[in-house]
Short mmCIF file of C-alpha atoms in Angstrom, two decimals:
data_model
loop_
_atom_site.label_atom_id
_atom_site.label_comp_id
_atom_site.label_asym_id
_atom_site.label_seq_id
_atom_site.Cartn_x
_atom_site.Cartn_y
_atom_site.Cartn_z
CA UNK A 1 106.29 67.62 84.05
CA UNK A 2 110.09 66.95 83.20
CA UNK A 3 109.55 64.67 80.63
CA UNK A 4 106.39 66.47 78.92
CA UNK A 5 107.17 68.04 74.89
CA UNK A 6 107.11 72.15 74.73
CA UNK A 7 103.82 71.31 73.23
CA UNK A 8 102.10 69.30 75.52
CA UNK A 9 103.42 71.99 78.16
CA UNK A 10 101.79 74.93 76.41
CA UNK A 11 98.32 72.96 76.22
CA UNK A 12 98.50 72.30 79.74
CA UNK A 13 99.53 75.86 80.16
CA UNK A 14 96.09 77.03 78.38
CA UNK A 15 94.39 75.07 80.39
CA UNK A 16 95.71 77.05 83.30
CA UNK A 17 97.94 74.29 84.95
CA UNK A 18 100.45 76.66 87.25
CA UNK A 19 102.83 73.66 87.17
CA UNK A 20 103.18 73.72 83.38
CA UNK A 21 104.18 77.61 83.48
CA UNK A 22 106.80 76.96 85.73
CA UNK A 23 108.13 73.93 84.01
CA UNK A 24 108.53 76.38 81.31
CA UNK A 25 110.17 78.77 82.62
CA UNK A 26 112.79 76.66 83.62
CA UNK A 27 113.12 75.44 80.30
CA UNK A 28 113.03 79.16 78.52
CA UNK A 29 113.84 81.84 81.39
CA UNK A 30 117.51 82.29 80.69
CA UNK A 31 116.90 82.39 76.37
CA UNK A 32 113.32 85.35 77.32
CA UNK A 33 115.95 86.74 79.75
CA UNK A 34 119.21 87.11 77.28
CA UNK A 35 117.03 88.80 74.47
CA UNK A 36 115.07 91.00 76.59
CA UNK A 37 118.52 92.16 78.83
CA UNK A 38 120.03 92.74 74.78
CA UNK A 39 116.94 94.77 73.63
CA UNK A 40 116.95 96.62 76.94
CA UNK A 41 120.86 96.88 76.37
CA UNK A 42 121.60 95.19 79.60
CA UNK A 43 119.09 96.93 81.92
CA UNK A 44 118.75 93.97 83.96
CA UNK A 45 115.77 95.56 85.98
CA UNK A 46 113.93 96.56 82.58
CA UNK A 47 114.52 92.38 81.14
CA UNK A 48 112.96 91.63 84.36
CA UNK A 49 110.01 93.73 83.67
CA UNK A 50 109.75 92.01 80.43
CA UNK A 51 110.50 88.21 81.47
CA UNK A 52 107.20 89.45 84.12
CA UNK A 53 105.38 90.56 80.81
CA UNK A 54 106.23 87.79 78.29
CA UNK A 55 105.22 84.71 81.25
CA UNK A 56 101.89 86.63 82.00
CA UNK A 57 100.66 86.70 78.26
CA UNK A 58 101.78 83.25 77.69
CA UNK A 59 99.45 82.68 80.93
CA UNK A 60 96.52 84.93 79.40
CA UNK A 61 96.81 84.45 76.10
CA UNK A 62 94.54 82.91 73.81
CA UNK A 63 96.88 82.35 71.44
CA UNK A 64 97.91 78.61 70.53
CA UNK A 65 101.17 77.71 70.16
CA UNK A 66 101.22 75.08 66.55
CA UNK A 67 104.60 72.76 66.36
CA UNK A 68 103.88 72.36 63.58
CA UNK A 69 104.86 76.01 62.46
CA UNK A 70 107.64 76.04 64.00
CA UNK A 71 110.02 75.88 67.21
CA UNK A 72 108.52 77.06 70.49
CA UNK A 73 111.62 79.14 70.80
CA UNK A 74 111.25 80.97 67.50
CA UNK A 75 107.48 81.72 69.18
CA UNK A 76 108.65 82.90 72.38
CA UNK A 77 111.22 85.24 70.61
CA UNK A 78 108.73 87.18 69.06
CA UNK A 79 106.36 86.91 71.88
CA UNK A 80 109.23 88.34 73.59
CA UNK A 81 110.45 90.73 70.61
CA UNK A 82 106.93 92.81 70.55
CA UNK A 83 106.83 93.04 74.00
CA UNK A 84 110.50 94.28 74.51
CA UNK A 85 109.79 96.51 71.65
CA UNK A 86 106.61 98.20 73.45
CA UNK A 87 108.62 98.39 76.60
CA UNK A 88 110.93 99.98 75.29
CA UNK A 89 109.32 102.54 73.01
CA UNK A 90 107.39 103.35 76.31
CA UNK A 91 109.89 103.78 78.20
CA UNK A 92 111.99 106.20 75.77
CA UNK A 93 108.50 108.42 75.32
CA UNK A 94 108.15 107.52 72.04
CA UNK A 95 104.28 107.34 71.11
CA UNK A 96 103.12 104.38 68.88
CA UNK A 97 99.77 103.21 68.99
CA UNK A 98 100.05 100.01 70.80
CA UNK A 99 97.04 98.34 70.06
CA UNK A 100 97.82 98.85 66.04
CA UNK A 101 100.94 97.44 66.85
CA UNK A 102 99.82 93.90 68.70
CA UNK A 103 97.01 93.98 65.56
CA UNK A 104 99.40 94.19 62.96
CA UNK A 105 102.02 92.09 64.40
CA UNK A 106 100.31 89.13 65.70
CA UNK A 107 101.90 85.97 67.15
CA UNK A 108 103.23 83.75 64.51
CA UNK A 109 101.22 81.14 65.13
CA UNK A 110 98.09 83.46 63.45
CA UNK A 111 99.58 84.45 60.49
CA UNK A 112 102.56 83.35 58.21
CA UNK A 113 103.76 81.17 60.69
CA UNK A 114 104.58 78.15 58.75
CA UNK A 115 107.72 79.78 57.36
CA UNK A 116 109.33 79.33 60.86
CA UNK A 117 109.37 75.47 60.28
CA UNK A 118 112.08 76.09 57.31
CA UNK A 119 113.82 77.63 60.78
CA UNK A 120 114.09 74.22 61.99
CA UNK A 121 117.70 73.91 62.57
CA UNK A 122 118.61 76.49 65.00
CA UNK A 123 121.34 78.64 64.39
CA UNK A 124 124.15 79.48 66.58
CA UNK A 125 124.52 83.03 67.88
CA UNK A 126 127.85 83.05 66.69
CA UNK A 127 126.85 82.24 62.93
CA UNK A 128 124.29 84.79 63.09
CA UNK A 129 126.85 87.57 63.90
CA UNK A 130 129.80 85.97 61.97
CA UNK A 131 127.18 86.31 58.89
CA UNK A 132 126.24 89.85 60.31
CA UNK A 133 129.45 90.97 60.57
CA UNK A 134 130.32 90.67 56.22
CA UNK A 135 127.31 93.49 56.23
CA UNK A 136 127.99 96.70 56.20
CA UNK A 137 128.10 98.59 59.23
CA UNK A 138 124.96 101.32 57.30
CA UNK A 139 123.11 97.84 56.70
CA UNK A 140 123.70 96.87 60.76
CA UNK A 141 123.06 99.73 62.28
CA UNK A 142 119.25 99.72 59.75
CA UNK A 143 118.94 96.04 61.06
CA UNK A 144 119.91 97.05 64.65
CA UNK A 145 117.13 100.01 64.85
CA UNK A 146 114.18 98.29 63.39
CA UNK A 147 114.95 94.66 65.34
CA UNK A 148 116.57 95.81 68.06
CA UNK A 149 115.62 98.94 68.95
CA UNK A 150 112.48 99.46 67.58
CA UNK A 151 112.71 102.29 65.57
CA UNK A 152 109.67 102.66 63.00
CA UNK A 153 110.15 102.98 59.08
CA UNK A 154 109.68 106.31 59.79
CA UNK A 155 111.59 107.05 62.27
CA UNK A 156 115.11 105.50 60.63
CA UNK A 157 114.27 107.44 58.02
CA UNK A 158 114.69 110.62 59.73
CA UNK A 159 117.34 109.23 61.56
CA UNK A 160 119.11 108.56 58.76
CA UNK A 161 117.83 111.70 56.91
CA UNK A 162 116.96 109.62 53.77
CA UNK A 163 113.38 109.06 52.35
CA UNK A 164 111.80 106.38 53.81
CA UNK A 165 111.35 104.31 50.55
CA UNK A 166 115.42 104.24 50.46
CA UNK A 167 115.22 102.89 54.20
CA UNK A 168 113.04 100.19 52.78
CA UNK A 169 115.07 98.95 50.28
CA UNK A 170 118.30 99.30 51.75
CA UNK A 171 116.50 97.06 54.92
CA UNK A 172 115.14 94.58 52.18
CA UNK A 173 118.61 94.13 51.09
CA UNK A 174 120.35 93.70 53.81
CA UNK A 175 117.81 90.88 55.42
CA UNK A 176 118.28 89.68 51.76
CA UNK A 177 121.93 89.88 51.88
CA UNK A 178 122.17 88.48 55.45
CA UNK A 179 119.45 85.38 54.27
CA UNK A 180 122.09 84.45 51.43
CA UNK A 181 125.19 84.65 53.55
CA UNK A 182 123.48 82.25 56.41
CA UNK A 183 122.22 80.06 53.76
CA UNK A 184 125.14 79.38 51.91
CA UNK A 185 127.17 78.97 54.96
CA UNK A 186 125.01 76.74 56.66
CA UNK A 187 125.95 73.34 55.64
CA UNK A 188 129.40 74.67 56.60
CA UNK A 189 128.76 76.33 59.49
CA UNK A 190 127.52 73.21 61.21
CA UNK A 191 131.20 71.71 60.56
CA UNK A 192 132.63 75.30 61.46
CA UNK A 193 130.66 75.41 64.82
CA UNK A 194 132.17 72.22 65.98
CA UNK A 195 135.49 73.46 65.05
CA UNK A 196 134.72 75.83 67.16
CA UNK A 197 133.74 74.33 70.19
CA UNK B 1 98.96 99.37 42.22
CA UNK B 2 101.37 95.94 42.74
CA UNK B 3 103.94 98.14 42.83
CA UNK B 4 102.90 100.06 45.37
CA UNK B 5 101.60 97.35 47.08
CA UNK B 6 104.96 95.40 47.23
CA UNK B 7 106.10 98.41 48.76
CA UNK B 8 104.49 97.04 52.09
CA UNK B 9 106.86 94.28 52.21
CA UNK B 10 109.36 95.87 54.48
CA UNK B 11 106.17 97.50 56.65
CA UNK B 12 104.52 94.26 57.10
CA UNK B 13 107.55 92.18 57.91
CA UNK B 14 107.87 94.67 60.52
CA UNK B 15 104.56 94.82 61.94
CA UNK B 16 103.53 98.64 60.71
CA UNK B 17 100.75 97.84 58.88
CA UNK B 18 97.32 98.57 60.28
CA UNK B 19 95.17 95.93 60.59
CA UNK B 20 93.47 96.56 57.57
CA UNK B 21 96.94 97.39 55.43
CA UNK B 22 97.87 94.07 56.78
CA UNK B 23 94.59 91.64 55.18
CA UNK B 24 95.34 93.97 52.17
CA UNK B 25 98.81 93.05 51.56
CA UNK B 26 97.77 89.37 52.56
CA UNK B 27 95.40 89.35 49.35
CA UNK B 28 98.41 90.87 47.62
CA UNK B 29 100.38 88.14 48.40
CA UNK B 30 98.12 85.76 46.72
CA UNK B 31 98.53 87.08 43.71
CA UNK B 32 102.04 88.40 43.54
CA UNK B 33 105.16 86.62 41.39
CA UNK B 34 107.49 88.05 43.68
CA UNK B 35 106.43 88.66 47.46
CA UNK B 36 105.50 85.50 48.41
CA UNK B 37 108.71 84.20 48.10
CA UNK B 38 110.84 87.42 49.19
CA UNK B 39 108.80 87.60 52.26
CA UNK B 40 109.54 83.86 53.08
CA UNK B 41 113.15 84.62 52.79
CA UNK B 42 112.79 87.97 54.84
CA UNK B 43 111.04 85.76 57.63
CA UNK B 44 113.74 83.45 57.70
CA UNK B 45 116.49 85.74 58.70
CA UNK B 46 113.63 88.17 60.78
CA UNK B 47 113.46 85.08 62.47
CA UNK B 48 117.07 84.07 63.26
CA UNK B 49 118.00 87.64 64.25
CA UNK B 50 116.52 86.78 67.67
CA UNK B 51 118.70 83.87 67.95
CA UNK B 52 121.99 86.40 67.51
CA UNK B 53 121.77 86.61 71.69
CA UNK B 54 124.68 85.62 74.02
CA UNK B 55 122.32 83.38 76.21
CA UNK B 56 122.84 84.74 79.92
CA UNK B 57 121.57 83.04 83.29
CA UNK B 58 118.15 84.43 84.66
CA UNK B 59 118.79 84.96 88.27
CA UNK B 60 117.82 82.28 90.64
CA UNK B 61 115.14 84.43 92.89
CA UNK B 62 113.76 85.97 89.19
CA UNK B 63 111.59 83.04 88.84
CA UNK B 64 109.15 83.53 92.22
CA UNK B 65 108.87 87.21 91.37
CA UNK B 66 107.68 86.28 87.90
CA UNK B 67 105.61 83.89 89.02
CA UNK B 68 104.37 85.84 92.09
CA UNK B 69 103.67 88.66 88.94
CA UNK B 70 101.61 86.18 87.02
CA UNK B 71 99.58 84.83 89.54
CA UNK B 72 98.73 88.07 91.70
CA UNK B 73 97.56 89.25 88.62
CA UNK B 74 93.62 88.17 89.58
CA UNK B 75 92.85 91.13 91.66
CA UNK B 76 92.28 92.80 89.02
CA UNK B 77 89.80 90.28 87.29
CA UNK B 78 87.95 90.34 90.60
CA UNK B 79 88.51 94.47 90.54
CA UNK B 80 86.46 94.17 87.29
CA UNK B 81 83.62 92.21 88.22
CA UNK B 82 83.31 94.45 91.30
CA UNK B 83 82.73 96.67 88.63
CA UNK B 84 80.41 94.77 86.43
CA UNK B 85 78.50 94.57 89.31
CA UNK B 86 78.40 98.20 89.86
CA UNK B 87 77.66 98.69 86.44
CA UNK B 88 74.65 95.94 86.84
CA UNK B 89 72.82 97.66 90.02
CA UNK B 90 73.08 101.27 88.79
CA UNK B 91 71.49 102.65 85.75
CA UNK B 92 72.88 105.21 83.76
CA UNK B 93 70.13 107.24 85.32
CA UNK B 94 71.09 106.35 88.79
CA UNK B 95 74.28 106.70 88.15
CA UNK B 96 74.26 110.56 86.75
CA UNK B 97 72.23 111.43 90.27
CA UNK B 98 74.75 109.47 92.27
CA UNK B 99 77.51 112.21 90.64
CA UNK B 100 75.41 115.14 90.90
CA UNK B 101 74.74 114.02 94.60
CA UNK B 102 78.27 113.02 94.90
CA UNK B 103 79.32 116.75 93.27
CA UNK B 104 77.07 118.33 95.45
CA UNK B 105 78.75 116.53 98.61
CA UNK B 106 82.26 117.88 97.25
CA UNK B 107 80.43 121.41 96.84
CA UNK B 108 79.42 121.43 100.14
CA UNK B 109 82.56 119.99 102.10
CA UNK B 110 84.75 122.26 99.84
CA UNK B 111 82.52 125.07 101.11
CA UNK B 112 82.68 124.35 104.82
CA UNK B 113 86.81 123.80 104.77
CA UNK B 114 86.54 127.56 103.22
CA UNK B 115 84.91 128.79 106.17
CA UNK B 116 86.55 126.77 108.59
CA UNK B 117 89.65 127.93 107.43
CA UNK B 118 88.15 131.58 107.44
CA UNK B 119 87.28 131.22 111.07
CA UNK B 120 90.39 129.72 112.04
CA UNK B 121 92.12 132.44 109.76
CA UNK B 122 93.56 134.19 113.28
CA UNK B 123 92.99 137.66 110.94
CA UNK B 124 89.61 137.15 110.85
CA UNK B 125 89.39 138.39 114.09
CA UNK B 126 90.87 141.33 113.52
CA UNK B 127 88.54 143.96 112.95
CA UNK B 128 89.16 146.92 110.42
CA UNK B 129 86.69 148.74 112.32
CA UNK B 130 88.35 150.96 115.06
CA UNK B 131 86.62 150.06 118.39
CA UNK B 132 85.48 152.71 120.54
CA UNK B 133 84.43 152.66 124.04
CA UNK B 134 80.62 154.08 123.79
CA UNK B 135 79.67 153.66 127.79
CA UNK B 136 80.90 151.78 130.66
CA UNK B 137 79.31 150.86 133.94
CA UNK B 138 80.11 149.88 137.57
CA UNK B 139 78.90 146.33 138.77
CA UNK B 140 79.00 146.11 142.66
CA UNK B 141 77.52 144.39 145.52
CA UNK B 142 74.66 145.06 147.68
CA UNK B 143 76.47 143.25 150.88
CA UNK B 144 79.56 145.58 151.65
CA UNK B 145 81.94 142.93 153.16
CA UNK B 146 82.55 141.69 149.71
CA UNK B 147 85.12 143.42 147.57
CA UNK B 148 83.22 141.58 144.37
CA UNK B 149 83.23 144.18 141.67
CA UNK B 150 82.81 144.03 137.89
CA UNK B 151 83.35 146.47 135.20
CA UNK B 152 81.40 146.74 131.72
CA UNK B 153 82.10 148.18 128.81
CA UNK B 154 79.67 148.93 126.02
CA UNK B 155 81.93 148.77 122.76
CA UNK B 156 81.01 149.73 119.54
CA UNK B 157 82.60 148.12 116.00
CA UNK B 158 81.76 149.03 113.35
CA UNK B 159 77.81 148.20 113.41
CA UNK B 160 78.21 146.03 115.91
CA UNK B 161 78.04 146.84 119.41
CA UNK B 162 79.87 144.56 122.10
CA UNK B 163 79.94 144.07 126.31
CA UNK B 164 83.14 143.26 128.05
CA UNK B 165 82.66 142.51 131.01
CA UNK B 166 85.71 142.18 133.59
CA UNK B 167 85.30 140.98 137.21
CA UNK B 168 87.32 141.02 140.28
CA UNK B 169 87.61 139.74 143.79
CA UNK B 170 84.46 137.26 142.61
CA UNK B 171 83.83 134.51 145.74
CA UNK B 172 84.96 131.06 144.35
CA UNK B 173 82.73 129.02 142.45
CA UNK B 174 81.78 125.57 143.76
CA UNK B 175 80.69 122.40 141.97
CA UNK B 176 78.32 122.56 139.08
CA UNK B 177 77.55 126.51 140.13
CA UNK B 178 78.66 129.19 137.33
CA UNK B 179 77.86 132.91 137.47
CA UNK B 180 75.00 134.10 134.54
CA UNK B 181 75.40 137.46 133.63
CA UNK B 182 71.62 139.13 132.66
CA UNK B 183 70.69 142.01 130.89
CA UNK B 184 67.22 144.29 132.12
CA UNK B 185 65.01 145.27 129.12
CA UNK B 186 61.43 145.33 128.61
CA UNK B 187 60.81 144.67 131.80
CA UNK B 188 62.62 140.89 131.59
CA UNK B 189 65.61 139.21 132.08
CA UNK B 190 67.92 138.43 129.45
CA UNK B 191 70.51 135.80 129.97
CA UNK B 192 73.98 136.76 128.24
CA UNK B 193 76.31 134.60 128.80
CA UNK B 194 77.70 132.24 132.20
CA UNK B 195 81.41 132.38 133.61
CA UNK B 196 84.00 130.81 135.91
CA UNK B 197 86.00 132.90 138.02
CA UNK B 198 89.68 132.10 138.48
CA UNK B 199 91.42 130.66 142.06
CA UNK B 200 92.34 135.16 142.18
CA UNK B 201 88.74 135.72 141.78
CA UNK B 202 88.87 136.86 138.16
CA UNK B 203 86.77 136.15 135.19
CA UNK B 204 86.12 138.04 131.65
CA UNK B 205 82.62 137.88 129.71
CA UNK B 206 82.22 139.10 126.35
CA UNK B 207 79.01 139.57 124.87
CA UNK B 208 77.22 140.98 121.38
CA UNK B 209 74.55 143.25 122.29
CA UNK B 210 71.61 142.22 119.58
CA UNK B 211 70.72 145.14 117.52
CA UNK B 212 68.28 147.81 119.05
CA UNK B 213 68.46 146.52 122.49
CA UNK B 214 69.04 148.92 125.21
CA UNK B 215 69.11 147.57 128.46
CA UNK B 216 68.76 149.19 131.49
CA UNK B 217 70.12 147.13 134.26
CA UNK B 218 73.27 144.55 134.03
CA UNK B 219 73.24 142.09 136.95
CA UNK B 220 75.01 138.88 137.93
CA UNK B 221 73.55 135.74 139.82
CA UNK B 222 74.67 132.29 141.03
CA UNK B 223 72.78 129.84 142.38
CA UNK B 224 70.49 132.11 143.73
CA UNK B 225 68.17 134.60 141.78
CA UNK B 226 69.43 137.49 144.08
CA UNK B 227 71.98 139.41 142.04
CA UNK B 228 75.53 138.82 143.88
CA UNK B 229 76.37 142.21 141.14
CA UNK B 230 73.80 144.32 139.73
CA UNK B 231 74.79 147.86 137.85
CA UNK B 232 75.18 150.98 140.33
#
């Protein structure tokens, strides 16, 4: 099982091989557990809920994973992403409709996927925030509550007490911003993270 | 219209589009100069946002509770054929008697805890009615070396009308043997009621007098039909 690819794992996984789950979860437990204790902001018992959450639709889901749209990581992530984001909303009483949530935020590998493959090099957590940190802290805090926390469009908005087509832009040009400031650092960066290390 | 639709570019990278919003702006993007690149970019960084995580160690025992999660999770695949297969024997028919039956059962159990409590309600004894003492008569003994005696009171509640009986210095009762305490009216015997008698001899008898009896004779047997007590 050691030596088997992510991919040949998650086809044995659909085929309901209880050895292939677990091989995975060695493999991707601690990276499901560190985003889901950082959208939970460190409630360890809530991540667990969520690790629980994230391994049982990868076991029920119908869903195929495609390497060839990307890294299996960048798949869990948002596997892990909408279902942190549910959890959470729950949990703070805020009312979304679920179900039009799942429908209109599928798992990559339905829809728009193949942009993750441009993802191929993965970046360093440290990049990410050095990059995030030359935003400013109005574009942060947008990222933060629509990523992070959750927050709908709408909700920022009145949050923020600013019509919700400002929110919009201001988000688009931030993720714009932030795009620009990874790319042109990346060739860089790679040197930089060694320096670092 | 593009305009507006563009608009959705921020909605849809976020997952806020309905369903049908969502194959909308999908068309859009088929057409559009501008979104199908921007939203390629957005991806990019919506992507590598998850990766901005200071990776932590799961704890060791996580792992069997997540896995114990996952694969206890059949119980309630089997909980839903159970139900499939409740669905599959009862009709929709059978199934609206089966609640009116099942609402009646509630109805009626609901109704008998009401007047269980009521009887056990120690109030409903109580009577508003003041009782009053309408006769009262002598029981005694026709052999005069016992000091067997009883006393009976006729008591009337309300509408009701009630016997007390009280006895004293009553012989023992042995065995199986109780004493039967008999009303005389129309010329026959009515039984009202049987007793023990205490190691001191004593016993107590209450009885409800039906309506419109009026008996003429109280007496009280044992084994024997020769009254042990009859009314002086």
């Amino acid at each position: 099982m050691k030596g088997k690819t992510d991919h040949q794992l998650m086809r044995q996984i659909h085929r309901k091989h209880r050895p292939a789950l677990e091989e995975l979860y060695d493999r991707y437990a601690n990276l499901i557990y560190s985003f889901a204790l950082k959208t939970t902001k460190g409630n360890h018992e809530a991540a667990k809920d969520i690790v629980q959450l994230v391994f049982l639709r990868l076991w029920s889901t119908h869903s195929r994973f495609d390497p060839k749209k990307g890294e299996l990581a960048n798949w869990l992530i948002t596997i892990t992403r909408n279902i942190s984001i549910d959890y959470i909303r729950k949990e703070s009483l805020y009312r979304r409709h679920s179900d039009a949530y799942e429908s209109a935020n599928p798992l990559p590998d339905q829809k728009a996927a193949d942009v993750l493959q441009l993802v191929a090099e993965r970046y360093e957590a440290r990049q990410i925030r050095h990059a995030q940190s030359q935003l400013t802290e109005l574009q942060r805090r947008l990222i933060t509550r629509l990523y992070w926390e959750g927050y709908t469009l709408k909700e920022i908005a009145e949050l923020e007490k600013e019509p919700i087509g400002t929110v919009k832009n201001r988000l688009h040009q931030a993720l714009k911003k932030l795009h620009h400031l990874l790319a042109d650092g990346k060739g860089g960066l790679k040197d930089g993270s060694k320096n670092m290390r | 219209m593009a305009a507006k639709t563009c608009d959705n570019l921020i909605p849809y990278l976020a997952g806020e589009l309905t369903e049908e919003e969502a194959a909308q702006f999908q068309k859009h993007l088929k057409h559009c100069s501008t979104c199908p690149s921007e939203l390629k970019e957005l991806q990019e960084t919506w992507q590598m946002l998850g990766h901005a995580i200071d990776e932590r160690q799961a704890p060791p025992e996580m792992k069997s509770e997540v896995m114990d999660f996952v694969f206890s999770r059949k119980k309630p695949s089997r909980l839903a054929a159970n139900l499939a297969s409740f669905k599959h024997y009862f009709s929709p028919v059978t199934a609206v008697v089966m609640i009116v039956l099942l609402i009646g059962c509630i109805g009626l159990f609901w109704n008998n805890l009401q007047l269980r409590e009521t009887a056990m309600e120690p109030e409903a004894w109580v009577s508003e009615a003041p009782m009053l003492v309408t006769n009262s008569f002598i029981l005694r003994s026709n052999d005069p070396s016992t000091e067997a005696q009883g006393m009976v009171y006729e008591i009337r509640e309300g509408n009701e009308k009630k016997l007390v009986m009280v006895f004293q210095n009553m012989p023992e009762t042995k065995g199986q043997t109780v004493y039967q305490a008999w009303l005389l009216y129309e010329g026959n015997r009515h039984n009202c009621g049987t007793f023990h008698v205490n190691e001191n001899g004593r016993a107590v008898l209450t009885y409800r007098l039906p309506a419109k009896v009026h008996f003429e004779d109280i007496e009280i047997t044992s084994d024997s039909d020769s009254p042990i007590l009859k009314t002086l």
